[in-house]
mmCIF file of C-alpha atoms and ligand atoms in Angstrom:
data_model
loop_
_atom_site.group_PDB
_atom_site.id
_atom_site.type_symbol
_atom_site.label_atom_id
_atom_site.label_comp_id
_atom_site.label_asym_id
_atom_site.label_seq_id
_atom_site.Cartn_x
_atom_site.Cartn_y
_atom_site.Cartn_z
ATOM 1 C CA MET A 204 36.808 -0.972 66.540
ATOM 2 C CA MET A 205 38.149 -0.429 70.008
ATOM 3 C CA GLY A 206 35.760 0.157 72.982
ATOM 4 C CA ILE A 207 36.548 2.695 75.560
ATOM 5 C CA CYS A 208 39.334 1.956 77.804
ATOM 6 C CA GLU A 209 40.630 -1.309 76.825
ATOM 7 C CA PRO A 210 41.966 -3.010 78.754
ATOM 8 C CA ARG A 211 39.603 -1.632 81.537
ATOM 9 C CA CYS A 212 41.526 0.685 83.507
ATOM 10 C CA ILE A 213 39.387 3.739 84.918
ATOM 11 C CA MET A 214 35.577 3.869 85.584
ATOM 12 C CA ALA A 215 35.018 7.543 85.800
ATOM 13 C CA VAL A 216 36.954 10.708 85.581
ATOM 14 C CA GLU A 217 36.089 14.149 86.941
ATOM 15 C CA ALA A 218 37.195 17.344 85.330
ATOM 16 C CA SER A 219 36.819 20.980 86.336
ATOM 17 C CA ALA A 220 37.292 24.249 84.289
ATOM 18 C CA PRO A 221 36.815 27.855 85.292
ATOM 19 C CA GLY A 222 34.506 30.665 83.986
ATOM 20 C CA LYS A 223 36.154 33.970 83.009
ATOM 21 C CA ILE A 224 35.578 37.547 82.533
ATOM 22 C CA ILE A 225 36.962 39.641 79.666
ATOM 23 C CA LEU A 226 38.714 42.843 81.139
ATOM 24 C CA PHE A 227 39.691 44.317 77.826
ATOM 25 C CA GLY A 228 39.344 43.779 73.974
ATOM 26 C CA GLU A 229 35.942 41.903 73.540
ATOM 27 C CA HIS A 230 34.500 42.353 70.013
ATOM 28 C CA SER A 231 37.782 44.047 68.739
ATOM 29 C CA VAL A 232 39.583 40.538 69.286
ATOM 30 C CA VAL A 233 37.166 39.007 66.663
ATOM 31 C CA TYR A 234 38.924 41.173 64.087
ATOM 32 C CA ARG A 235 42.403 41.774 65.373
ATOM 33 C CA GLY A 236 44.531 42.859 68.336
ATOM 34 C CA PRO A 237 44.686 41.578 71.736
ATOM 35 C CA ALA A 238 42.182 40.905 74.441
ATOM 36 C CA VAL A 239 42.692 40.431 78.111
ATOM 37 C CA ALA A 240 40.726 37.690 79.890
ATOM 38 C CA LEU A 241 40.783 36.573 83.546
ATOM 39 C CA ALA A 242 39.838 33.055 84.931
ATOM 40 C CA ILE A 243 37.401 33.456 87.780
ATOM 41 C CA ASP A 244 36.656 31.228 90.846
ATOM 42 C CA ARG A 245 33.514 29.863 89.458
ATOM 43 C CA ARG A 246 33.775 26.528 87.807
ATOM 44 C CA ALA A 247 31.918 24.062 85.685
ATOM 45 C CA ARG A 248 32.309 20.283 86.517
ATOM 46 C CA VAL A 249 32.050 17.101 84.296
ATOM 47 C CA ILE A 250 32.095 13.617 85.228
ATOM 48 C CA ALA A 251 32.568 11.144 82.267
ATOM 49 C CA GLU A 252 31.921 7.406 82.885
ATOM 50 C CA GLU A 253 32.168 4.517 80.385
ATOM 51 C CA ARG A 254 29.092 2.824 79.144
ATOM 52 C CA GLY A 255 28.296 -0.656 77.614
ATOM 53 C CA ASP A 256 26.565 0.942 74.684
ATOM 54 C CA LYS A 257 27.668 3.417 71.971
ATOM 55 C CA LYS A 258 25.645 6.450 73.150
ATOM 56 C CA ILE A 259 27.071 9.726 74.366
ATOM 57 C CA PHE A 260 24.497 10.301 77.155
ATOM 58 C CA ILE A 261 24.530 13.831 78.652
ATOM 59 C CA ASP A 262 22.965 14.660 81.976
ATOM 60 C CA ALA A 263 22.746 18.386 83.083
ATOM 61 C CA ALA A 264 20.712 17.876 86.345
ATOM 62 C CA ASP A 265 20.887 21.528 87.226
ATOM 63 C CA LEU A 266 19.058 22.441 84.243
ATOM 64 C CA GLY A 267 16.738 19.526 84.380
ATOM 65 C CA ILE A 268 17.742 18.185 81.064
ATOM 66 C CA ALA A 269 19.193 14.761 80.035
ATOM 67 C CA GLY A 270 19.558 13.018 76.653
ATOM 68 C CA PHE A 271 21.601 12.059 73.729
ATOM 69 C CA PHE A 272 21.936 12.456 69.949
ATOM 70 C CA GLU A 273 21.377 9.831 67.473
ATOM 71 C CA ASP A 274 21.080 9.741 63.646
ATOM 72 C CA GLY A 275 21.694 13.498 63.627
ATOM 73 C CA GLY A 276 18.608 13.969 65.952
ATOM 74 C CA TYR A 277 18.306 14.869 69.624
ATOM 75 C CA ARG A 278 16.624 12.187 71.881
ATOM 76 C CA PRO A 279 15.401 13.714 75.264
ATOM 77 C CA VAL A 280 15.281 11.545 78.301
ATOM 78 C CA ARG A 281 14.330 14.494 80.602
ATOM 79 C CA GLY A 282 13.351 18.136 79.939
ATOM 80 C CA GLY A 283 12.104 17.763 76.500
ATOM 81 C CA MET A 284 13.386 19.153 73.135
ATOM 82 C CA ARG A 285 15.024 22.303 74.828
ATOM 83 C CA GLY A 286 17.891 20.069 75.848
ATOM 84 C CA GLY A 287 18.859 19.676 72.092
ATOM 85 C CA VAL A 288 20.151 23.198 71.848
ATOM 86 C CA SER A 289 21.900 23.344 75.173
ATOM 87 C CA LEU A 290 23.505 19.874 75.007
ATOM 88 C CA ARG A 291 24.820 20.000 71.251
ATOM 89 C CA ALA A 292 28.148 21.584 72.095
ATOM 90 C CA ILE A 293 29.008 19.157 74.862
ATOM 91 C CA ASP A 294 28.046 16.249 72.398
ATOM 92 C CA ALA A 295 30.337 17.881 69.701
ATOM 93 C CA SER A 296 33.129 18.312 72.133
ATOM 94 C CA ALA A 297 32.840 14.523 73.186
ATOM 95 C CA ARG A 298 32.751 13.413 69.600
ATOM 96 C CA GLN A 299 35.661 15.547 68.728
ATOM 97 C CA THR A 300 37.758 14.127 71.501
ATOM 98 C CA MET A 301 36.898 10.481 70.688
ATOM 99 C CA LYS A 302 37.614 11.082 66.946
ATOM 100 C CA HIS A 303 40.881 12.733 67.888
ATOM 101 C CA MET A 304 41.803 9.848 69.966
ATOM 102 C CA GLY A 305 40.631 7.311 67.337
ATOM 103 C CA ILE A 306 38.419 5.683 69.912
ATOM 104 C CA SER A 307 34.621 4.817 69.533
ATOM 105 C CA GLY A 308 32.402 3.792 72.316
ATOM 106 C CA GLY A 309 29.689 5.111 74.667
ATOM 107 C CA VAL A 310 30.106 7.544 77.537
ATOM 108 C CA SER A 311 28.014 9.111 80.319
ATOM 109 C CA ILE A 312 28.665 12.670 80.940
ATOM 110 C CA LYS A 313 27.405 14.593 84.034
ATOM 111 C CA VAL A 314 27.441 18.256 84.016
ATOM 112 C CA SER A 315 27.175 20.661 86.725
ATOM 113 C CA SER A 316 28.270 24.606 86.916
ATOM 114 C CA GLU A 317 28.543 27.311 89.195
ATOM 115 C CA ILE A 318 28.824 29.769 86.315
ATOM 116 C CA PRO A 319 25.500 31.596 85.269
ATOM 117 C CA ILE A 320 24.397 30.711 81.679
ATOM 118 C CA ALA A 321 24.500 33.018 78.690
ATOM 119 C CA VAL A 322 25.536 36.124 80.527
ATOM 120 C CA GLY A 323 29.214 36.346 79.242
ATOM 121 C CA LEU A 324 31.039 34.506 81.978
ATOM 122 C CA GLY A 325 32.343 31.727 79.688
ATOM 123 C CA SER A 326 29.902 28.865 81.069
ATOM 124 C CA SER A 327 29.786 27.037 77.669
ATOM 125 C CA ALA A 328 33.518 27.059 77.100
ATOM 126 C CA ALA A 329 34.164 25.948 80.644
ATOM 127 C CA ILE A 330 31.629 22.937 80.236
ATOM 128 C CA CYS A 331 33.113 22.094 76.793
ATOM 129 C CA VAL A 332 36.891 22.313 78.176
ATOM 130 C CA ALA A 333 35.836 20.178 81.044
ATOM 131 C CA THR A 334 34.080 17.608 78.872
ATOM 132 C CA VAL A 335 37.210 17.256 76.595
ATOM 133 C CA ALA A 336 39.444 16.862 79.525
ATOM 134 C CA ALA A 337 37.364 14.345 81.274
ATOM 135 C CA ILE A 338 36.816 12.117 78.033
ATOM 136 C CA GLY A 339 40.598 12.520 77.204
ATOM 137 C CA GLU A 340 41.617 11.046 80.565
ATOM 138 C CA LEU A 341 38.945 8.393 80.409
ATOM 139 C CA LEU A 342 40.029 7.167 76.964
ATOM 140 C CA GLY A 343 43.760 6.824 78.175
ATOM 141 C CA GLY A 344 45.030 10.267 78.958
ATOM 142 C CA GLY A 345 47.833 12.373 77.212
ATOM 143 C CA LEU A 346 45.865 15.258 75.844
ATOM 144 C CA SER A 347 47.941 18.588 76.028
ATOM 145 C CA LYS A 348 46.367 21.716 76.982
ATOM 146 C CA GLU A 349 46.587 22.874 73.528
ATOM 147 C CA GLU A 350 44.607 19.956 72.217
ATOM 148 C CA ILE A 351 42.150 20.233 75.033
ATOM 149 C CA SER A 352 41.489 23.895 74.173
ATOM 150 C CA SER A 353 41.327 23.374 70.412
ATOM 151 C CA LEU A 354 38.968 20.216 70.768
ATOM 152 C CA ALA A 355 36.764 22.441 73.085
ATOM 153 C CA PHE A 356 36.628 25.176 70.393
ATOM 154 C CA GLU A 357 34.874 22.792 67.974
ATOM 155 C CA GLY A 358 31.931 22.769 70.544
ATOM 156 C CA GLU A 359 32.148 26.514 70.960
ATOM 157 C CA LYS A 360 31.735 27.037 67.189
ATOM 158 C CA LEU A 361 28.283 25.274 67.418
ATOM 159 C CA ILE A 362 27.114 27.898 69.838
ATOM 160 C CA HIS A 363 28.741 31.002 68.923
ATOM 161 C CA GLY A 364 29.260 30.744 65.058
ATOM 162 C CA SER A 365 32.829 32.053 64.653
ATOM 163 C CA PRO A 366 34.221 32.786 67.900
ATOM 164 C CA SER A 367 37.677 34.128 68.464
ATOM 165 C CA GLY A 368 38.782 31.358 70.822
ATOM 166 C CA ILE A 369 39.227 33.404 73.882
ATOM 167 C CA ASP A 370 36.978 31.549 76.111
ATOM 168 C CA ASN A 371 38.259 28.190 75.652
ATOM 169 C CA ASN A 372 41.696 29.480 76.009
ATOM 170 C CA ILE A 373 41.229 31.176 79.202
ATOM 171 C CA SER A 374 39.172 28.221 80.635
ATOM 172 C CA THR A 375 41.935 25.837 79.741
ATOM 173 C CA HIS A 376 44.868 27.786 81.127
ATOM 174 C CA GLY A 377 43.633 29.957 83.843
ATOM 175 C CA GLY A 378 45.240 32.985 85.265
ATOM 176 C CA ILE A 379 45.362 36.038 83.058
ATOM 177 C CA LEU A 380 45.575 35.597 79.120
ATOM 178 C CA ARG A 381 46.574 38.135 76.521
ATOM 179 C CA TYR A 382 44.943 36.496 73.614
ATOM 180 C CA GLU A 383 44.920 37.154 69.940
ATOM 181 C CA ARG A 384 42.713 35.437 67.421
ATOM 182 C CA GLY A 385 44.281 32.190 65.814
ATOM 183 C CA GLY A 386 45.311 31.002 69.337
ATOM 184 C CA GLY A 387 48.304 33.235 70.266
ATOM 185 C CA TYR A 388 48.407 33.870 73.932
ATOM 186 C CA GLU A 389 50.644 34.862 76.689
ATOM 187 C CA ARG A 390 49.570 33.904 80.206
ATOM 188 C CA TYR A 391 50.409 35.975 83.519
ATOM 189 C CA GLU A 392 49.736 35.677 87.139
ATOM 190 C CA LEU A 393 48.980 38.355 89.481
ATOM 191 C CA GLU A 394 49.909 38.440 93.125
ATOM 192 C CA GLY A 395 47.450 39.677 95.658
ATOM 193 C CA GLY A 396 44.229 39.212 93.539
ATOM 194 C CA LEU A 397 42.084 41.748 92.126
ATOM 195 C CA PRO A 398 39.040 43.355 93.776
ATOM 196 C CA LEU A 399 36.314 42.785 91.146
ATOM 197 C CA ILE A 400 32.684 42.687 91.171
ATOM 198 C CA VAL A 401 30.547 41.223 88.473
ATOM 199 C CA GLY A 402 26.952 42.629 88.116
ATOM 200 C CA ASN A 403 24.515 40.511 86.459
ATOM 201 C CA THR A 404 21.685 42.143 84.385
ATOM 202 C CA GLY A 405 19.924 38.766 84.166
ATOM 203 C CA VAL A 406 19.291 39.630 80.576
ATOM 204 C CA ARG A 407 20.292 36.555 78.508
ATOM 205 C CA ARG A 408 21.709 37.254 75.160
ATOM 206 C CA SER A 409 23.452 35.474 72.301
ATOM 207 C CA THR A 410 27.181 36.082 71.633
ATOM 208 C CA ARG A 411 26.559 35.160 68.014
ATOM 209 C CA VAL A 412 23.755 37.809 67.492
ATOM 210 C CA MET A 413 25.928 40.556 69.197
ATOM 211 C CA VAL A 414 28.855 39.740 67.088
ATOM 212 C CA GLU A 415 26.665 39.899 63.893
ATOM 213 C CA ARG A 416 25.365 43.331 65.161
ATOM 214 C CA VAL A 417 29.090 44.766 65.293
ATOM 215 C CA ARG A 418 29.742 43.030 61.866
ATOM 216 C CA ASP A 419 26.697 44.901 60.262
ATOM 217 C CA LEU A 420 28.051 48.286 61.651
ATOM 218 C CA TRP A 421 31.686 47.432 60.401
ATOM 219 C CA GLU A 422 30.163 46.766 56.891
ATOM 220 C CA ARG A 423 28.111 50.066 56.875
ATOM 221 C CA GLU A 424 30.778 52.279 58.631
ATOM 222 C CA ARG A 425 33.936 50.521 57.919
ATOM 223 C CA GLY A 426 36.533 53.438 58.333
ATOM 224 C CA THR A 427 34.990 54.618 61.746
ATOM 225 C CA VAL A 428 34.621 51.096 63.274
ATOM 226 C CA GLU A 429 38.188 50.064 62.147
ATOM 227 C CA GLY A 430 39.414 53.166 64.071
ATOM 228 C CA ILE A 431 37.350 51.842 67.275
ATOM 229 C CA ILE A 432 38.766 48.419 66.931
ATOM 230 C CA ASP A 433 42.394 49.695 66.877
ATOM 231 C CA LEU A 434 41.731 51.789 69.992
ATOM 232 C CA LEU A 435 40.147 48.906 71.889
ATOM 233 C CA GLY A 436 43.110 46.736 70.962
ATOM 234 C CA ARG A 437 45.550 49.555 72.074
ATOM 235 C CA ILE A 438 43.527 49.838 75.397
ATOM 236 C CA SER A 439 43.980 46.001 75.856
ATOM 237 C CA SER A 440 47.801 46.348 75.785
ATOM 238 C CA GLN A 441 47.848 49.609 77.889
ATOM 239 C CA GLY A 442 45.341 48.013 80.342
ATOM 240 C CA LEU A 443 47.422 44.736 80.832
ATOM 241 C CA ASP A 444 50.569 46.758 81.522
ATOM 242 C CA ALA A 445 48.746 48.852 84.017
ATOM 243 C CA LEU A 446 47.303 45.766 85.636
ATOM 244 C CA LEU A 447 50.637 43.981 85.986
ATOM 245 C CA ARG A 448 52.223 47.135 87.518
ATOM 246 C CA GLY A 449 49.468 47.390 90.040
ATOM 247 C CA GLU A 450 48.165 50.643 88.677
ATOM 248 C CA LEU A 451 44.493 50.071 89.442
ATOM 249 C CA GLY A 452 43.444 53.669 89.061
ATOM 250 C CA ARG A 453 44.623 53.601 85.451
ATOM 251 C CA VAL A 454 43.049 50.120 84.820
ATOM 252 C CA GLY A 455 39.583 51.644 85.916
ATOM 253 C CA THR A 456 40.172 54.526 83.718
ATOM 254 C CA LEU A 457 40.810 52.341 80.627
ATOM 255 C CA MET A 458 37.725 50.134 81.627
ATOM 256 C CA ASN A 459 35.600 53.281 81.541
ATOM 257 C CA ILE A 460 36.899 54.258 78.093
ATOM 258 C CA SER A 461 36.307 50.835 76.816
ATOM 259 C CA HIS A 462 32.688 50.724 77.995
ATOM 260 C CA GLY A 463 32.223 54.008 76.027
ATOM 261 C CA LEU A 464 33.696 52.481 72.946
ATOM 262 C CA LEU A 465 31.839 49.291 73.227
ATOM 263 C CA SER A 466 28.606 51.397 73.570
ATOM 264 C CA SER A 467 29.530 53.123 70.376
ATOM 265 C CA LEU A 468 29.636 49.838 68.599
ATOM 266 C CA GLY A 469 26.019 49.202 69.719
ATOM 267 C CA VAL A 470 26.634 46.462 72.237
ATOM 268 C CA SER A 471 25.553 48.004 75.588
ATOM 269 C CA CYS A 472 21.836 48.254 76.644
ATOM 270 C CA PRO A 473 20.084 50.450 79.173
ATOM 271 C CA GLU A 474 20.375 47.656 81.910
ATOM 272 C CA LEU A 475 24.098 47.407 81.507
ATOM 273 C CA ASP A 476 24.568 51.315 81.405
ATOM 274 C CA LEU A 477 22.575 51.584 84.616
ATOM 275 C CA LEU A 478 24.657 49.198 86.363
ATOM 276 C CA VAL A 479 27.990 50.687 85.067
ATOM 277 C CA HIS A 480 26.843 53.979 86.041
ATOM 278 C CA SER A 481 25.606 53.144 89.541
ATOM 279 C CA ALA A 482 28.977 51.303 90.181
ATOM 280 C CA ARG A 483 30.937 54.204 89.214
ATOM 281 C CA ARG A 484 28.725 56.674 91.535
ATOM 282 C CA ALA A 485 29.286 54.270 94.443
ATOM 283 C CA GLY A 486 32.987 54.822 94.029
ATOM 284 C CA ALA A 487 34.113 51.954 91.551
ATOM 285 C CA LEU A 488 37.520 52.830 89.998
ATOM 286 C CA GLY A 489 36.288 51.712 86.554
ATOM 287 C CA ALA A 490 33.123 49.705 85.292
ATOM 288 C CA LYS A 491 32.244 48.354 81.920
ATOM 289 C CA LEU A 492 30.317 45.677 80.306
ATOM 290 C CA THR A 493 32.166 42.420 79.785
ATOM 291 C CA GLY A 494 31.802 39.820 77.130
ATOM 292 C CA ALA A 495 29.372 40.222 74.141
ATOM 293 C CA GLY A 496 27.103 42.815 75.802
ATOM 294 C CA GLY A 497 23.409 43.224 74.925
ATOM 295 C CA GLY A 498 22.634 42.139 78.523
ATOM 296 C CA GLY A 499 24.674 39.746 80.465
ATOM 297 C CA CYS A 500 27.190 41.191 82.769
ATOM 298 C CA MET A 501 29.186 44.206 83.574
ATOM 299 C CA ILE A 502 32.298 44.300 85.879
ATOM 300 C CA ALA A 503 33.357 46.873 88.353
ATOM 301 C CA LEU A 504 36.945 47.378 89.677
ATOM 302 C CA ALA A 505 36.988 49.010 93.203
ATOM 303 C CA GLY A 506 39.183 49.558 96.149
ATOM 304 C CA VAL A 507 38.606 47.152 99.074
ATOM 305 C CA ASN A 508 36.860 49.902 101.263
ATOM 306 C CA ARG A 509 34.269 50.559 98.297
ATOM 307 C CA LEU A 510 33.468 46.850 97.329
ATOM 308 C CA GLU A 511 30.356 46.733 99.629
ATOM 309 C CA GLY A 512 29.221 50.059 98.443
ATOM 310 C CA VAL A 513 29.446 48.961 94.870
ATOM 311 C CA GLU A 514 27.801 45.754 95.429
ATOM 312 C CA GLU A 515 24.842 47.510 97.198
ATOM 313 C CA ALA A 516 24.602 50.078 94.413
ATOM 314 C CA ILE A 517 24.369 47.218 91.771
ATOM 315 C CA ALA A 518 21.821 45.322 93.668
ATOM 316 C CA ARG A 519 19.720 48.741 94.159
ATOM 317 C CA SER A 520 19.786 49.154 90.387
ATOM 318 C CA GLY A 521 18.297 45.675 89.759
ATOM 319 C CA GLY A 522 21.495 43.833 89.091
ATOM 320 C CA ARG A 523 22.793 40.564 90.775
ATOM 321 C CA PRO A 524 26.231 41.395 92.237
ATOM 322 C CA MET A 525 28.868 38.592 92.600
ATOM 323 C CA ARG A 526 32.340 39.068 94.091
ATOM 324 C CA VAL A 527 34.810 37.166 92.067
ATOM 325 C CA SER A 528 38.318 36.209 92.687
ATOM 326 C CA LEU A 529 41.010 35.786 89.802
ATOM 327 C CA SER A 530 41.899 32.120 89.596
ATOM 328 C CA SER A 531 45.157 30.867 88.463
ATOM 329 C CA GLU A 532 43.818 27.405 88.107
ATOM 330 C CA GLY A 533 42.773 26.177 84.702
ATOM 331 C CA VAL A 534 41.321 22.807 83.669
ATOM 332 C CA TRP A 535 42.079 19.931 85.876
ATOM 333 C CA VAL A 536 41.181 16.259 85.889
ATOM 334 C CA ARG A 537 41.059 13.556 88.556
ATOM 335 C CA ARG A 538 40.471 9.849 88.120
ATOM 336 C CA MET A 539 37.700 8.854 90.530
ATOM 337 C CA THR A 540 38.301 4.990 90.585
ATOM 338 C CA GLY A 541 41.272 2.913 89.616
HETATM 339 O O1 PMV B 756 30.599 34.908 74.962
HETATM 340 P P1 PMV B 756 31.143 36.130 75.574
HETATM 341 O O2 PMV B 756 30.043 36.950 76.111
HETATM 342 O O3 PMV B 756 32.218 35.898 76.665
HETATM 343 O O4 PMV B 756 31.753 36.933 74.560
HETATM 344 C C1 PMV B 756 32.904 36.674 73.809
HETATM 345 C C2 PMV B 756 33.737 37.860 73.418
HETATM 346 C C3 PMV B 756 33.531 38.266 72.080
HETATM 347 O O5 PMV B 756 34.708 39.075 71.826
HETATM 348 C C4 PMV B 756 32.410 39.091 72.020
HETATM 349 C C5 PMV B 756 33.326 37.206 70.954
HETATM 350 C C6 PMV B 756 34.593 36.397 70.718
HETATM 351 O O6 PMV B 756 34.419 35.429 70.072
HETATM 352 O O7 PMV B 756 35.666 36.877 70.927
#
């Protein structure tokens, strides 16, 4: 069996990948039709280093957890057994990458992130994407972006059940993606940025649970839910078109309609509704929940002269406002020592 990096060439690799917001098409993308996702200027960072033993040792210092998986079980080194849940997807992404490259060995993975966790901003996908990219480079490089995204998807599946794949794709490629389940995407850039505010309710929720909630409704009221899914997909196409033409007023209107349709699917909650309505009252062009809903984050689009007022309104309503910029930068890797 080969060890890592024979002959010895790199000691450590840093990789970084962005978080995201979904502008249009969350939930409907699980069934069919496009969604539109934007990479944001909040990133996850992974440093991978070779080790002398066979362990995949993961250290998430920000979360106070560290440990490794052995014989199917989690072995905590810091932070107790709760690390087993949080670190499982990173371990799976690392193992998939090593298997894909036909190399076994040990690796230390240090994770840090500026992306809030479990609120729909793509934190887990960004960490999985950065893990795959860092380990791929450490083991000799040559992974394409498609390979990085699909290997990270294996980690994502462990957390989210049967995700559409939008999160790992946007985190890999950056910019704006029109994404359809099964991996089909078109990538766009936007000149001049986009005046967006994220409002975090602080309510953590599970994407898996919210996707199951929509599935239950779909099974009970298939005809009606199918119609809503079609509408959400159509709004994604129209919204992207408006965005690329710079018709921000229209983008805002379509965001408002999306929020109403997503609420009808049962994925909003009082905290999200409050932030959405406060942002609109403060002059936002549009506001909606983003991602799986049930808590997590909303987004507001506002003219530059209204941004501060919208931020204040979100804060007054108990949310945590965060101004984000669109980022054209997807995943990147850097060798730390030669
Ligand atoms: O994990 P989140 O909150 O970004 O939600 C992902 C978007 C969904 O459409 C709800 C699920 C999916 O897999 O596309």
